[in-house]
Amino acid sequence: MSRDLNIICEICEELIDDGQGDLWIDYAQITAARDARARWERERAGCTPDRTQTIVGFGRVLEYPDPAPWRTHHKVCDPGFVPSAYVIEADRLRTWADLTLWTAKLMSMRWLEVTDWNQLLRGAVSTDGVRVRAVERQMVNNFF
């Protein structure tokens, strides 16, 4: 099977080979991100008397809570077992088709919007993505 994507360990910054690591997210961080966003939105909703529309200044937008991060680690580099994690084995995310299928599956999860999956996707389209990156292809006769 050809490989289109590489998964990179956040700790050692090396490629994660098949069976050697995972892409994962902690449900506790998802809950914390969801709660922080709800709190931020509640605080902004109270700014207008009729609660119909809130104008948020640029400074307040910068205070918007960070998303829950997807993590990538080798099994030997993993900082510790997280019992409440959603895990995708690295070898199940090697092609663009794999990434598309996982994205479609995750879109049905109500919590995806409070994660940084969109940032992970942006990184995947480059050869210098931090967690997931495109495999650099050699051109031969102007064809891949």
Tab-separated table of N, CA and C in Angstrom:
chain	number	residue	atom	x	y	z
A	1	MET	N	0.846	-1.184	0.000
A	1	MET	CA	0.000	0.000	0.000
A	1	MET	C	0.886	1.239	0.000
A	2	SER	N	0.506	2.201	-0.833
A	2	SER	CA	1.277	3.437	-0.846
A	2	SER	C	0.919	4.276	0.370
A	3	ARG	N	1.847	5.048	0.784
A	3	ARG	CA	1.633	5.915	1.942
A	3	ARG	C	1.597	7.355	1.469
A	4	ASP	N	0.510	8.052	1.799
A	4	ASP	CA	0.357	9.463	1.447
A	4	ASP	C	0.662	10.381	2.623
A	5	LEU	N	0.482	9.854	3.846
A	5	LEU	CA	0.600	10.664	5.048
A	5	LEU	C	1.559	10.035	6.048
A	6	ASN	N	2.248	10.869	6.771
A	6	ASN	CA	3.084	10.436	7.888
A	6	ASN	C	2.517	11.014	9.170
A	7	ILE	N	2.534	10.204	10.220
A	7	ILE	CA	2.151	10.662	11.552
A	7	ILE	C	3.448	10.904	12.306
A	8	ILE	N	3.561	12.059	12.933
A	8	ILE	CA	4.798	12.480	13.589
A	8	ILE	C	4.577	12.549	15.098
A	9	CYS	N	5.476	11.944	15.865
A	9	CYS	CA	5.403	11.970	17.323
A	9	CYS	C	5.703	13.387	17.831
A	10	GLU	N	4.843	13.883	18.704
A	10	GLU	CA	5.046	15.221	19.268
A	10	GLU	C	6.243	15.298	20.208
A	11	ILE	N	6.610	14.178	20.790
A	11	ILE	CA	7.704	14.180	21.764
A	11	ILE	C	9.069	14.165	21.077
A	12	CYS	N	9.311	13.132	20.244
A	12	CYS	CA	10.624	12.990	19.616
A	12	CYS	C	10.680	13.558	18.200
A	13	GLU	N	9.522	13.957	17.668
A	13	GLU	CA	9.393	14.538	16.339
A	13	GLU	C	9.841	13.596	15.217
A	14	GLU	N	9.746	12.295	15.460
A	14	GLU	CA	10.092	11.289	14.454
A	14	GLU	C	8.826	10.638	13.912
A	15	LEU	N	8.954	10.033	12.748
A	15	LEU	CA	7.862	9.325	12.106
A	15	LEU	C	7.384	8.163	12.975
A	16	ILE	N	6.063	7.983	13.075
A	16	ILE	CA	5.496	6.848	13.797
A	16	ILE	C	5.209	5.750	12.783
A	17	ASP	N	5.941	4.654	12.854
A	17	ASP	CA	5.719	3.528	11.955
A	17	ASP	C	4.511	2.729	12.402
A	18	ASP	N	4.023	1.867	11.514
A	18	ASP	CA	2.857	1.034	11.808
A	18	ASP	C	3.063	0.248	13.096
A	19	GLY	N	2.039	0.276	13.943
A	19	GLY	CA	2.075	-0.452	15.204
A	19	GLY	C	2.890	0.219	16.294
A	20	GLN	N	3.460	1.382	16.018
A	20	GLN	CA	4.360	2.022	16.980
A	20	GLN	C	3.765	3.217	17.730
A	21	GLY	N	2.540	3.623	17.355
A	21	GLY	CA	1.973	4.779	18.044
A	21	GLY	C	0.581	5.116	17.563
A	22	ASP	N	0.062	6.217	18.096
A	22	ASP	CA	-1.332	6.571	17.889
A	22	ASP	C	-1.534	8.073	17.733
A	23	LEU	N	-2.700	8.400	17.194
A	23	LEU	CA	-3.269	9.740	17.213
A	23	LEU	C	-4.430	9.638	18.186
A	24	TRP	N	-4.510	10.531	19.168
A	24	TRP	CA	-5.544	10.384	20.195
A	24	TRP	C	-5.952	11.735	20.770
A	25	ILE	N	-7.107	11.703	21.436
A	25	ILE	CA	-7.592	12.896	22.124
A	25	ILE	C	-8.224	12.463	23.439
A	26	ASP	N	-8.036	13.258	24.455
A	26	ASP	CA	-8.532	12.970	25.797
A	26	ASP	C	-9.952	13.520	25.945
A	27	TYR	N	-10.892	12.645	26.288
A	27	TYR	CA	-12.281	13.076	26.488
A	27	TYR	C	-12.383	14.141	27.586
A	28	ALA	N	-11.531	14.078	28.592
A	28	ALA	CA	-11.571	15.096	29.655
A	28	ALA	C	-11.241	16.472	29.088
A	29	GLN	N	-10.314	16.532	28.142
A	29	GLN	CA	-9.978	17.815	27.522
A	29	GLN	C	-11.101	18.293	26.597
A	30	ILE	N	-11.809	17.347	25.973
A	30	ILE	CA	-12.969	17.706	25.157
A	30	ILE	C	-14.032	18.350	26.046
A	31	THR	N	-14.305	17.731	27.174
A	31	THR	CA	-15.295	18.258	28.113
A	31	THR	C	-14.884	19.636	28.618
A	32	ALA	N	-13.614	19.796	28.959
A	32	ALA	CA	-13.118	21.082	29.451
A	32	ALA	C	-13.243	22.161	28.372
A	33	ALA	N	-12.917	21.821	27.119
A	33	ALA	CA	-13.022	22.785	26.022
A	33	ALA	C	-14.478	23.159	25.772
A	34	ARG	N	-15.369	22.164	25.809
A	34	ARG	CA	-16.801	22.433	25.611
A	34	ARG	C	-17.318	23.354	26.719
A	35	ASP	N	-16.954	23.061	27.975
A	35	ASP	CA	-17.405	23.880	29.103
A	35	ASP	C	-16.864	25.311	29.007
A	36	ALA	N	-15.593	25.438	28.616
A	36	ALA	CA	-14.982	26.762	28.504
A	36	ALA	C	-15.659	27.583	27.408
A	37	ARG	N	-15.976	26.953	26.295
A	37	ARG	CA	-16.667	27.668	25.214
A	37	ARG	C	-18.074	28.076	25.631
A	38	ALA	N	-18.793	27.189	26.310
A	38	ALA	CA	-20.150	27.511	26.770
A	38	ALA	C	-20.101	28.687	27.751
A	39	ARG	N	-19.119	28.682	28.650
A	39	ARG	CA	-18.964	29.766	29.623
A	39	ARG	C	-18.660	31.081	28.893
A	40	TRP	N	-17.750	31.033	27.909
A	40	TRP	CA	-17.396	32.220	27.133
A	40	TRP	C	-18.633	32.777	26.430
A	41	GLU	N	-19.426	31.901	25.822
A	41	GLU	CA	-20.623	32.332	25.093
A	41	GLU	C	-21.699	32.872	26.049
A	42	ARG	N	-21.838	32.254	27.223
A	42	ARG	CA	-22.803	32.760	28.220
A	42	ARG	C	-22.423	34.160	28.673
A	43	GLU	N	-21.149	34.384	28.905
A	43	GLU	CA	-20.685	35.699	29.347
A	43	GLU	C	-20.939	36.753	28.283
A	44	ARG	N	-20.786	36.411	27.010
A	44	ARG	CA	-21.025	37.346	25.924
A	44	ARG	C	-22.529	37.585	25.725
A	45	ALA	N	-23.371	36.569	25.963
A	45	ALA	CA	-24.818	36.699	25.766
A	45	ALA	C	-25.414	37.719	26.738
A	46	GLY	N	-24.799	37.888	27.881
A	46	GLY	CA	-25.311	38.825	28.868
A	46	GLY	C	-24.977	40.270	28.574
A	47	CYS	N	-24.286	40.547	27.467
A	47	CYS	CA	-23.857	41.908	27.160
A	47	CYS	C	-24.944	42.776	26.558
A	48	THR	N	-26.028	42.194	26.072
A	48	THR	CA	-27.098	42.990	25.476
A	48	THR	C	-28.382	42.792	26.266
A	49	PRO	N	-29.185	43.839	26.407
A	49	PRO	CA	-30.409	43.725	27.198
A	49	PRO	C	-31.400	42.695	26.654
A	50	ASP	N	-31.548	42.608	25.347
A	50	ASP	CA	-32.535	41.682	24.804
A	50	ASP	C	-31.944	40.302	24.489
A	51	ARG	N	-30.652	40.143	24.688
A	51	ARG	CA	-29.950	38.867	24.489
A	51	ARG	C	-30.121	38.307	23.079
A	52	THR	N	-30.351	39.169	22.097
A	52	THR	CA	-30.541	38.681	20.735
A	52	THR	C	-29.247	38.681	19.937
A	53	GLN	N	-28.399	39.648	20.185
A	53	GLN	CA	-27.163	39.710	19.437
A	53	GLN	C	-26.095	40.338	20.313
A	54	THR	N	-24.935	39.782	20.245
A	54	THR	CA	-23.834	40.309	21.023
A	54	THR	C	-22.725	40.738	20.081
A	55	ILE	N	-22.230	41.921	20.252
A	55	ILE	CA	-21.075	42.380	19.485
A	55	ILE	C	-19.869	42.158	20.374
A	56	VAL	N	-18.931	41.403	19.840
A	56	VAL	CA	-17.750	41.047	20.611
A	56	VAL	C	-16.552	41.759	20.012
A	57	GLY	N	-15.837	42.498	20.831
A	57	GLY	CA	-14.650	43.196	20.373
A	57	GLY	C	-13.511	42.238	20.064
A	58	PHE	N	-12.562	42.723	19.288
A	58	PHE	CA	-11.437	41.896	18.876
A	58	PHE	C	-10.682	41.318	20.076
A	59	GLY	N	-10.504	42.124	21.107
A	59	GLY	CA	-9.805	41.649	22.302
A	59	GLY	C	-10.515	40.476	22.956
A	60	ARG	N	-11.853	40.514	22.954
A	60	ARG	CA	-12.634	39.416	23.547
A	60	ARG	C	-12.557	38.161	22.678
A	61	VAL	N	-12.498	38.331	21.362
A	61	VAL	CA	-12.371	37.185	20.462
A	61	VAL	C	-11.062	36.453	20.749
A	62	LEU	N	-10.019	37.209	21.058
A	62	LEU	CA	-8.730	36.590	21.371
A	62	LEU	C	-8.795	35.748	22.642
A	63	GLU	N	-9.792	35.998	23.476
A	63	GLU	CA	-9.972	35.233	24.707
A	63	GLU	C	-10.761	33.944	24.486
A	64	TYR	N	-11.199	33.701	23.248
A	64	TYR	CA	-11.980	32.495	22.964
A	64	TYR	C	-11.157	31.273	23.368
A	65	PRO	N	-11.754	30.324	24.062
A	65	PRO	CA	-11.007	29.170	24.581
A	65	PRO	C	-10.359	28.321	23.489
A	66	ASP	N	-9.207	27.792	23.815
A	66	ASP	CA	-8.493	26.911	22.888
A	66	ASP	C	-9.249	25.603	22.702
A	67	PRO	N	-9.109	24.996	21.529
A	67	PRO	CA	-9.762	23.702	21.305
A	67	PRO	C	-9.005	22.586	22.025
A	68	ALA	N	-9.686	21.465	22.209
A	68	ALA	CA	-9.033	20.279	22.773
A	68	ALA	C	-8.060	19.745	21.720
A	69	PRO	N	-6.822	19.458	22.105
A	69	PRO	CA	-5.823	19.053	21.114
A	69	PRO	C	-5.796	17.550	20.819
A	70	TRP	N	-5.668	17.217	19.546
A	70	TRP	CA	-5.351	15.856	19.140
A	70	TRP	C	-3.858	15.680	19.372
A	71	ARG	N	-3.457	14.521	19.862
A	71	ARG	CA	-2.053	14.253	20.213
A	71	ARG	C	-1.510	13.115	19.355
A	72	THR	N	-0.237	13.106	19.117
A	72	THR	CA	0.429	12.018	18.397
A	72	THR	C	1.662	11.597	19.183
A	73	HIS	N	1.735	10.307	19.492
A	73	HIS	CA	2.877	9.800	20.268
A	73	HIS	C	3.243	8.385	19.844
A	74	HIS	N	4.536	8.113	19.883
A	74	HIS	CA	4.987	6.719	19.860
A	74	HIS	C	4.525	6.087	21.176
A	75	LYS	N	4.327	4.805	21.175
A	75	LYS	CA	3.966	4.133	22.431
A	75	LYS	C	5.056	4.329	23.485
A	76	VAL	N	6.326	4.319	23.075
A	76	VAL	CA	7.425	4.486	24.033
A	76	VAL	C	7.604	5.935	24.470
A	77	CYS	N	7.103	6.889	23.695
A	77	CYS	CA	7.220	8.307	24.048
A	77	CYS	C	5.994	8.822	24.788
A	78	ASP	N	4.919	8.046	24.802
A	78	ASP	CA	3.655	8.485	25.395
A	78	ASP	C	3.883	8.927	26.830
A	79	PRO	N	3.440	10.155	27.175
A	79	PRO	CA	3.691	10.670	28.516
A	79	PRO	C	2.895	9.983	29.625
A	80	GLY	N	1.945	9.158	29.281
A	80	GLY	CA	1.186	8.458	30.309
A	80	GLY	C	-0.130	7.939	29.770
A	81	PHE	N	-0.590	6.872	30.318
A	81	PHE	CA	-1.836	6.262	29.895
A	81	PHE	C	-3.010	7.167	30.240
A	82	VAL	N	-3.859	7.413	29.268
A	82	VAL	CA	-5.067	8.218	29.478
A	82	VAL	C	-6.250	7.287	29.259
A	83	PRO	N	-6.933	6.907	30.344
A	83	PRO	CA	-8.030	5.945	30.197
A	83	PRO	C	-9.226	6.492	29.431
A	84	SER	N	-9.382	7.812	29.416
A	84	SER	CA	-10.529	8.403	28.736
A	84	SER	C	-10.081	9.041	27.414
A	85	ALA	N	-9.594	8.213	26.499
A	85	ALA	CA	-9.087	8.734	25.232
A	85	ALA	C	-9.773	8.064	24.051
A	86	TYR	N	-9.936	8.829	22.988
A	86	TYR	CA	-10.389	8.312	21.705
A	86	TYR	C	-9.114	8.122	20.904
A	87	VAL	N	-8.848	6.900	20.477
A	87	VAL	CA	-7.561	6.554	19.875
A	87	VAL	C	-7.739	6.086	18.433
A	88	ILE	N	-6.862	6.593	17.556
A	88	ILE	CA	-6.768	6.116	16.177
A	88	ILE	C	-5.325	5.634	15.999
A	89	GLU	N	-5.160	4.353	15.710
A	89	GLU	CA	-3.816	3.817	15.503
A	89	GLU	C	-3.201	4.471	14.261
A	90	ALA	N	-1.916	4.798	14.331
A	90	ALA	CA	-1.241	5.498	13.237
A	90	ALA	C	-1.357	4.746	11.913
A	91	ASP	N	-1.326	3.423	11.951
A	91	ASP	CA	-1.377	2.666	10.699
A	91	ASP	C	-2.761	2.692	10.049
A	92	ARG	N	-3.743	3.256	10.714
A	92	ARG	CA	-5.091	3.391	10.144
A	92	ARG	C	-5.307	4.771	9.527
A	93	LEU	N	-4.217	5.545	9.425
A	93	LEU	CA	-4.301	6.905	8.906
A	93	LEU	C	-3.081	7.169	8.019
A	94	ARG	N	-2.988	6.426	6.915
A	94	ARG	CA	-1.811	6.505	6.039
A	94	ARG	C	-2.086	7.109	4.679
A	95	THR	N	-3.361	7.152	4.263
A	95	THR	CA	-3.686	7.652	2.927
A	95	THR	C	-4.700	8.777	3.031
A	96	TRP	N	-4.869	9.513	1.937
A	96	TRP	CA	-5.874	10.573	1.908
A	96	TRP	C	-7.260	9.972	2.082
A	97	ALA	N	-7.470	8.782	1.533
A	97	ALA	CA	-8.764	8.113	1.715
A	97	ALA	C	-9.000	7.819	3.197
A	98	ASP	N	-7.956	7.346	3.898
A	98	ASP	CA	-8.079	7.097	5.348
A	98	ASP	C	-8.474	8.377	6.080
A	99	LEU	N	-7.775	9.461	5.755
A	99	LEU	CA	-8.050	10.742	6.424
A	99	LEU	C	-9.473	11.216	6.135
A	100	THR	N	-9.923	11.031	4.908
A	100	THR	CA	-11.287	11.417	4.548
A	100	THR	C	-12.306	10.575	5.305
A	101	LEU	N	-12.079	9.263	5.369
A	101	LEU	CA	-13.007	8.384	6.092
A	101	LEU	C	-13.051	8.705	7.578
A	102	TRP	N	-11.884	8.956	8.186
A	102	TRP	CA	-11.866	9.313	9.608
A	102	TRP	C	-12.567	10.649	9.839
A	103	THR	N	-12.349	11.595	8.941
A	103	THR	CA	-13.007	12.896	9.085
A	103	THR	C	-14.521	12.719	9.006
A	104	ALA	N	-14.990	11.924	8.055
A	104	ALA	CA	-16.431	11.673	7.932
A	104	ALA	C	-16.970	11.010	9.196
A	105	LYS	N	-16.240	10.040	9.719
A	105	LYS	CA	-16.684	9.367	10.947
A	105	LYS	C	-16.726	10.349	12.120
A	106	LEU	N	-15.677	11.148	12.257
A	106	LEU	CA	-15.604	12.077	13.381
A	106	LEU	C	-16.640	13.191	13.283
A	107	MET	N	-17.054	13.535	12.081
A	107	MET	CA	-18.066	14.585	11.922
A	107	MET	C	-19.389	14.201	12.573
A	108	SER	N	-19.604	12.919	12.794
A	108	SER	CA	-20.824	12.492	13.477
A	108	SER	C	-20.695	12.609	15.001
A	109	MET	N	-19.508	12.868	15.477
A	109	MET	CA	-19.268	13.045	16.911
A	109	MET	C	-19.564	14.501	17.274
A	110	ARG	N	-20.458	14.702	18.207
A	110	ARG	CA	-20.860	16.065	18.562
A	110	ARG	C	-19.718	16.888	19.138
A	111	TRP	N	-18.686	16.233	19.592
A	111	TRP	CA	-17.578	16.932	20.234
A	111	TRP	C	-16.478	17.373	19.265
A	112	LEU	N	-16.539	16.960	18.004
A	112	LEU	CA	-15.462	17.287	17.064
A	112	LEU	C	-15.220	18.787	16.949
A	113	GLU	N	-16.296	19.577	17.008
A	113	GLU	CA	-16.161	21.018	16.829
A	113	GLU	C	-15.348	21.703	17.916
A	114	VAL	N	-15.169	21.064	19.074
A	114	VAL	CA	-14.363	21.687	20.131
A	114	VAL	C	-12.935	21.158	20.138
A	115	THR	N	-12.550	20.432	19.069
A	115	THR	CA	-11.182	19.922	18.948
A	115	THR	C	-10.436	20.694	17.863
A	116	ASP	N	-9.149	20.429	17.758
A	116	ASP	CA	-8.347	21.089	16.724
A	116	ASP	C	-8.152	20.208	15.487
A	117	TRP	N	-9.140	19.351	15.196
A	117	TRP	CA	-9.048	18.478	14.013
A	117	TRP	C	-8.830	19.312	12.742
A	118	ASN	N	-9.472	20.483	12.650
A	118	ASN	CA	-9.292	21.327	11.463
A	118	ASN	C	-7.826	21.764	11.316
A	119	GLN	N	-7.146	22.026	12.406
A	119	GLN	CA	-5.731	22.390	12.343
A	119	GLN	C	-4.889	21.193	11.916
A	120	LEU	N	-5.268	20.012	12.395
A	120	LEU	CA	-4.578	18.788	11.997
A	120	LEU	C	-4.730	18.591	10.487
A	121	LEU	N	-5.925	18.831	9.951
A	121	LEU	CA	-6.149	18.705	8.504
A	121	LEU	C	-5.297	19.700	7.729
A	122	ARG	N	-5.219	20.931	8.211
A	122	ARG	CA	-4.393	21.938	7.524
A	122	ARG	C	-2.931	21.502	7.481
A	123	GLY	N	-2.456	20.945	8.571
A	123	GLY	CA	-1.070	20.472	8.597
A	123	GLY	C	-0.831	19.312	7.654
A	124	ALA	N	-1.850	18.487	7.473
A	124	ALA	CA	-1.701	17.291	6.633
A	124	ALA	C	-1.436	17.632	5.175
A	125	VAL	N	-1.873	18.771	4.705
A	125	VAL	CA	-1.675	19.105	3.299
A	125	VAL	C	-0.279	19.630	3.000
A	126	SER	N	0.547	19.771	4.013
A	126	SER	CA	1.910	20.243	3.788
A	126	SER	C	2.909	19.157	4.170
A	127	THR	N	4.138	19.321	3.699
A	127	THR	CA	5.188	18.368	4.057
A	127	THR	C	5.889	18.758	5.349
A	128	ASP	N	5.398	19.814	6.006
A	128	ASP	CA	5.981	20.213	7.284
A	128	ASP	C	4.937	20.310	8.393
A	129	GLY	N	3.818	19.573	8.258
A	129	GLY	CA	2.817	19.516	9.309
A	129	GLY	C	3.428	18.981	10.592
A	130	VAL	N	2.916	19.435	11.717
A	130	VAL	CA	3.486	19.058	13.014
A	130	VAL	C	3.106	17.639	13.419
A	131	ARG	N	1.828	17.248	13.244
A	131	ARG	CA	1.374	15.929	13.687
A	131	ARG	C	1.112	14.971	12.536
A	132	VAL	N	0.501	15.470	11.498
A	132	VAL	CA	0.237	14.682	10.291
A	132	VAL	C	0.764	15.503	9.130
A	133	ARG	N	1.534	14.868	8.255
A	133	ARG	CA	2.056	15.609	7.111
A	133	ARG	C	2.056	14.755	5.864
A	134	ALA	N	1.933	15.423	4.747
A	134	ALA	CA	1.953	14.737	3.462
A	134	ALA	C	3.347	14.171	3.202
A	135	VAL	N	3.376	13.003	2.592
A	135	VAL	CA	4.644	12.397	2.198
A	135	VAL	C	5.163	13.172	0.996
A	136	GLU	N	6.433	13.510	1.032
A	136	GLU	CA	7.038	14.222	-0.085
A	136	GLU	C	7.252	13.231	-1.212
A	137	ARG	N	6.766	13.556	-2.383
A	137	ARG	CA	6.872	12.657	-3.532
A	137	ARG	C	7.943	13.155	-4.483
A	138	GLN	N	8.640	12.218	-5.085
A	138	GLN	CA	9.647	12.533	-6.088
A	138	GLN	C	8.969	12.645	-7.451
A	139	MET	N	9.309	13.673	-8.202
A	139	MET	CA	8.745	13.825	-9.540
A	139	MET	C	9.636	13.090	-10.532
A	140	VAL	N	9.002	12.328	-11.420
A	140	VAL	CA	9.723	11.635	-12.482
A	140	VAL	C	9.015	11.975	-13.797
A	141	ASN	N	9.727	12.596	-14.724
A	141	ASN	CA	9.129	12.995	-16.006
A	141	ASN	C	7.854	13.816	-15.823
A	142	ASN	N	7.878	14.742	-14.877
A	142	ASN	CA	6.742	15.618	-14.585
A	142	ASN	C	5.515	14.888	-14.069
A	143	PHE	N	5.633	13.650	-13.628
A	143	PHE	CA	4.543	12.901	-13.030
A	143	PHE	C	4.984	12.443	-11.657
A	144	PHE	N	4.023	12.266	-10.770
A	144	PHE	CA	4.348	11.742	-9.438
A	144	PHE	C	4.594	10.267	-9.549
